[in-house]
Amino acid sequence: MRAVVQRVQEAAVAVAGQEVSRIGPGLLVLVGVDREDRDQDACALADKIAHLRIFDDEEGRLNLSVQDKVGAVLLVSQFTLLGDCRKGRRPSYGRAAPPEQAEGLCQLLATALSRHGLPVATGVFRANMAVSLVNDGPVTLLLDSRRLF
């Protein structure tokens, strides 16, 4: 699984002009599922996201996690994170998991984040979503579950 993790002051998702999810301070996580990803990838990624020390402590150092800050997570599925742009001008999405597998692993990731005591909101799987956010920092990280083990 690949994830873009952004520290936000707030973030929201709308579908067809209607807001479906909103969080205040916390993390916006865009996630793409690889066809080789399994349950352990989702669980490892959730653990990493929950414990990343990317929030300022009282001295202004990045020493606190989203759990420490009592923040929320907005999780948005984004298969284009698996796009391979090495050849030609049109990305190849051959690594992206089929929708049924991807949806199940995204749901598992959301559940695993919730088990860490985090409020989790989600986008709408396979929908055309308008994602808005107010970056905080900005702090943006790229994670790959294949590189967590």
Short mmCIF file of C-alpha atoms in Angstrom, two decimals:
data_model
loop_
_atom_site.label_atom_id
_atom_site.label_comp_id
_atom_site.label_asym_id
_atom_site.label_seq_id
_atom_site.Cartn_x
_atom_site.Cartn_y
_atom_site.Cartn_z
CA MET A 1 0.00 0.00 0.00
CA ARG A 2 1.16 3.47 -0.79
CA ALA A 3 0.07 6.47 1.21
CA VAL A 4 0.50 10.21 1.06
CA VAL A 5 0.13 11.49 4.63
CA GLN A 6 -0.53 15.19 5.07
CA ARG A 7 -0.78 17.01 8.37
CA VAL A 8 -3.86 19.24 8.13
CA GLN A 9 -5.71 21.88 10.08
CA GLU A 10 -8.87 20.56 8.42
CA ALA A 11 -9.89 18.43 5.45
CA ALA A 12 -13.12 17.43 3.73
CA VAL A 13 -14.46 15.24 0.93
CA ALA A 14 -17.45 16.06 -1.26
CA VAL A 15 -19.17 13.85 -3.83
CA ALA A 16 -21.47 15.41 -6.43
CA GLY A 17 -21.30 18.70 -4.55
CA GLN A 18 -22.36 17.18 -1.22
CA GLU A 19 -19.93 16.99 1.67
CA VAL A 20 -19.61 13.40 2.89
CA SER A 21 -16.72 13.66 5.39
CA ARG A 22 -14.89 16.35 7.33
CA ILE A 23 -12.19 16.41 10.00
CA GLY A 24 -10.53 19.13 12.01
CA PRO A 25 -6.85 18.93 12.93
CA GLY A 26 -5.19 15.65 12.06
CA LEU A 27 -4.10 13.73 8.99
CA LEU A 28 -5.38 13.45 5.45
CA VAL A 29 -4.25 10.07 4.12
CA LEU A 30 -4.50 9.30 0.41
CA VAL A 31 -4.04 5.55 -0.04
CA GLY A 32 -3.44 3.32 -3.06
CA VAL A 33 -3.65 -0.47 -2.88
CA ASP A 34 -1.24 -2.69 -4.83
CA ARG A 35 -2.49 -6.00 -6.22
CA GLU A 36 0.05 -7.82 -4.00
CA ASP A 37 -1.06 -6.10 -0.78
CA ARG A 38 -2.48 -8.21 2.02
CA ASP A 39 -4.04 -7.63 5.44
CA GLN A 40 -0.60 -7.26 7.05
CA ASP A 41 0.13 -4.29 4.77
CA ALA A 42 -2.97 -2.45 6.01
CA CYS A 43 -2.22 -3.21 9.65
CA ALA A 44 1.44 -2.17 9.37
CA LEU A 45 0.50 1.03 7.57
CA ALA A 46 -2.11 1.87 10.22
CA ASP A 47 0.44 1.35 12.99
CA LYS A 48 2.97 3.58 11.24
CA ILE A 49 0.42 6.34 10.56
CA ALA A 50 -0.91 6.30 14.14
CA HIS A 51 2.57 6.62 15.64
CA LEU A 52 4.31 9.00 13.21
CA ARG A 53 5.76 11.84 15.25
CA ILE A 54 4.91 14.71 12.91
CA PHE A 55 3.14 17.15 15.23
CA ASP A 56 4.85 19.90 17.18
CA ASP A 57 5.49 19.49 20.89
CA GLU A 58 5.61 22.45 23.29
CA GLU A 59 9.14 23.26 22.07
CA GLY A 60 8.12 23.27 18.39
CA ARG A 61 9.80 19.94 17.60
CA LEU A 62 8.11 17.20 15.60
CA ASN A 63 7.76 14.83 18.56
CA LEU A 64 4.04 14.09 18.81
CA SER A 65 1.81 11.67 16.92
CA VAL A 66 -1.77 12.19 15.79
CA GLN A 67 -2.75 10.09 18.83
CA ASP A 68 -0.84 12.44 21.15
CA LYS A 69 -2.53 15.46 19.57
CA VAL A 70 -5.96 13.77 19.69
CA GLY A 71 -6.38 14.40 16.00
CA ALA A 72 -8.52 12.65 13.41
CA VAL A 73 -7.75 10.87 10.15
CA LEU A 74 -9.50 11.38 6.82
CA LEU A 75 -8.76 8.32 4.66
CA VAL A 76 -9.28 8.67 0.90
CA SER A 77 -8.76 5.85 -1.59
CA GLN A 78 -6.68 6.91 -4.59
CA PHE A 79 -5.66 4.19 -7.04
CA THR A 80 -3.61 6.67 -9.08
CA LEU A 81 -0.89 6.44 -6.42
CA LEU A 82 -0.02 3.13 -8.10
CA GLY A 83 0.47 4.81 -11.48
CA ASP A 84 3.70 3.90 -13.26
CA CYS A 85 4.92 6.85 -15.32
CA ARG A 86 8.23 5.41 -16.50
CA LYS A 87 7.15 4.68 -20.08
CA GLY A 88 5.28 6.98 -22.41
CA ARG A 89 2.99 9.74 -21.27
CA ARG A 90 0.01 7.79 -20.02
CA PRO A 91 0.47 6.20 -16.59
CA SER A 92 -0.01 2.45 -16.33
CA TYR A 93 -2.17 1.23 -13.46
CA GLY A 94 -1.29 -2.46 -13.80
CA ARG A 95 -0.09 -2.61 -10.17
CA ALA A 96 -3.36 -1.28 -8.77
CA ALA A 97 -5.50 -3.85 -6.98
CA PRO A 98 -8.91 -4.79 -8.39
CA PRO A 99 -11.70 -2.73 -6.79
CA GLU A 100 -13.00 -5.51 -4.51
CA GLN A 101 -9.55 -6.16 -3.03
CA ALA A 102 -8.73 -2.46 -2.74
CA GLU A 103 -11.99 -1.61 -1.03
CA GLY A 104 -11.57 -4.40 1.51
CA LEU A 105 -8.03 -3.33 2.38
CA CYS A 106 -9.05 0.33 2.64
CA GLN A 107 -11.80 -0.67 5.07
CA LEU A 108 -9.29 -2.76 7.04
CA LEU A 109 -6.92 0.22 7.18
CA ALA A 110 -9.74 2.43 8.52
CA THR A 111 -10.65 -0.19 11.13
CA ALA A 112 -7.02 -0.63 12.17
CA LEU A 113 -6.62 3.15 12.58
CA SER A 114 -9.79 3.20 14.70
CA ARG A 115 -8.32 0.49 16.94
CA HIS A 116 -5.54 2.94 17.72
CA GLY A 117 -8.22 5.20 19.21
CA LEU A 118 -8.33 7.57 16.25
CA PRO A 119 -11.54 9.07 14.85
CA VAL A 120 -11.55 8.02 11.18
CA ALA A 121 -13.59 9.53 8.37
CA THR A 122 -13.45 8.24 4.81
CA GLY A 123 -14.13 9.24 1.27
CA VAL A 124 -16.48 7.24 -0.97
CA PHE A 125 -14.77 4.33 -2.67
CA ARG A 126 -14.74 4.56 -6.52
CA ALA A 127 -16.48 7.96 -6.47
CA ASN A 128 -15.21 11.11 -8.13
CA MET A 129 -14.33 13.08 -5.01
CA ALA A 130 -13.48 16.71 -4.40
CA VAL A 131 -10.92 16.72 -1.59
CA SER A 132 -10.18 19.99 0.17
CA LEU A 133 -7.63 20.61 2.86
CA VAL A 134 -5.73 23.22 4.77
CA ASN A 135 -2.17 21.93 4.98
CA ASP A 136 -0.46 22.41 8.32
CA GLY A 137 3.24 23.10 8.01
CA PRO A 138 3.11 21.82 5.35
CA VAL A 139 4.10 18.35 6.49
CA THR A 140 3.72 15.67 3.81
CA LEU A 141 5.16 12.14 3.86
CA LEU A 142 5.14 9.23 1.44
CA LEU A 143 4.76 5.75 2.92
CA ASP A 144 4.96 2.35 1.28
CA SER A 145 3.97 -0.75 3.24
CA ARG A 146 6.63 -2.76 1.38
CA ARG A 147 9.27 -0.60 3.04
CA LEU A 148 7.90 -0.88 6.58
CA PHE A 149 8.87 -4.51 7.18
#
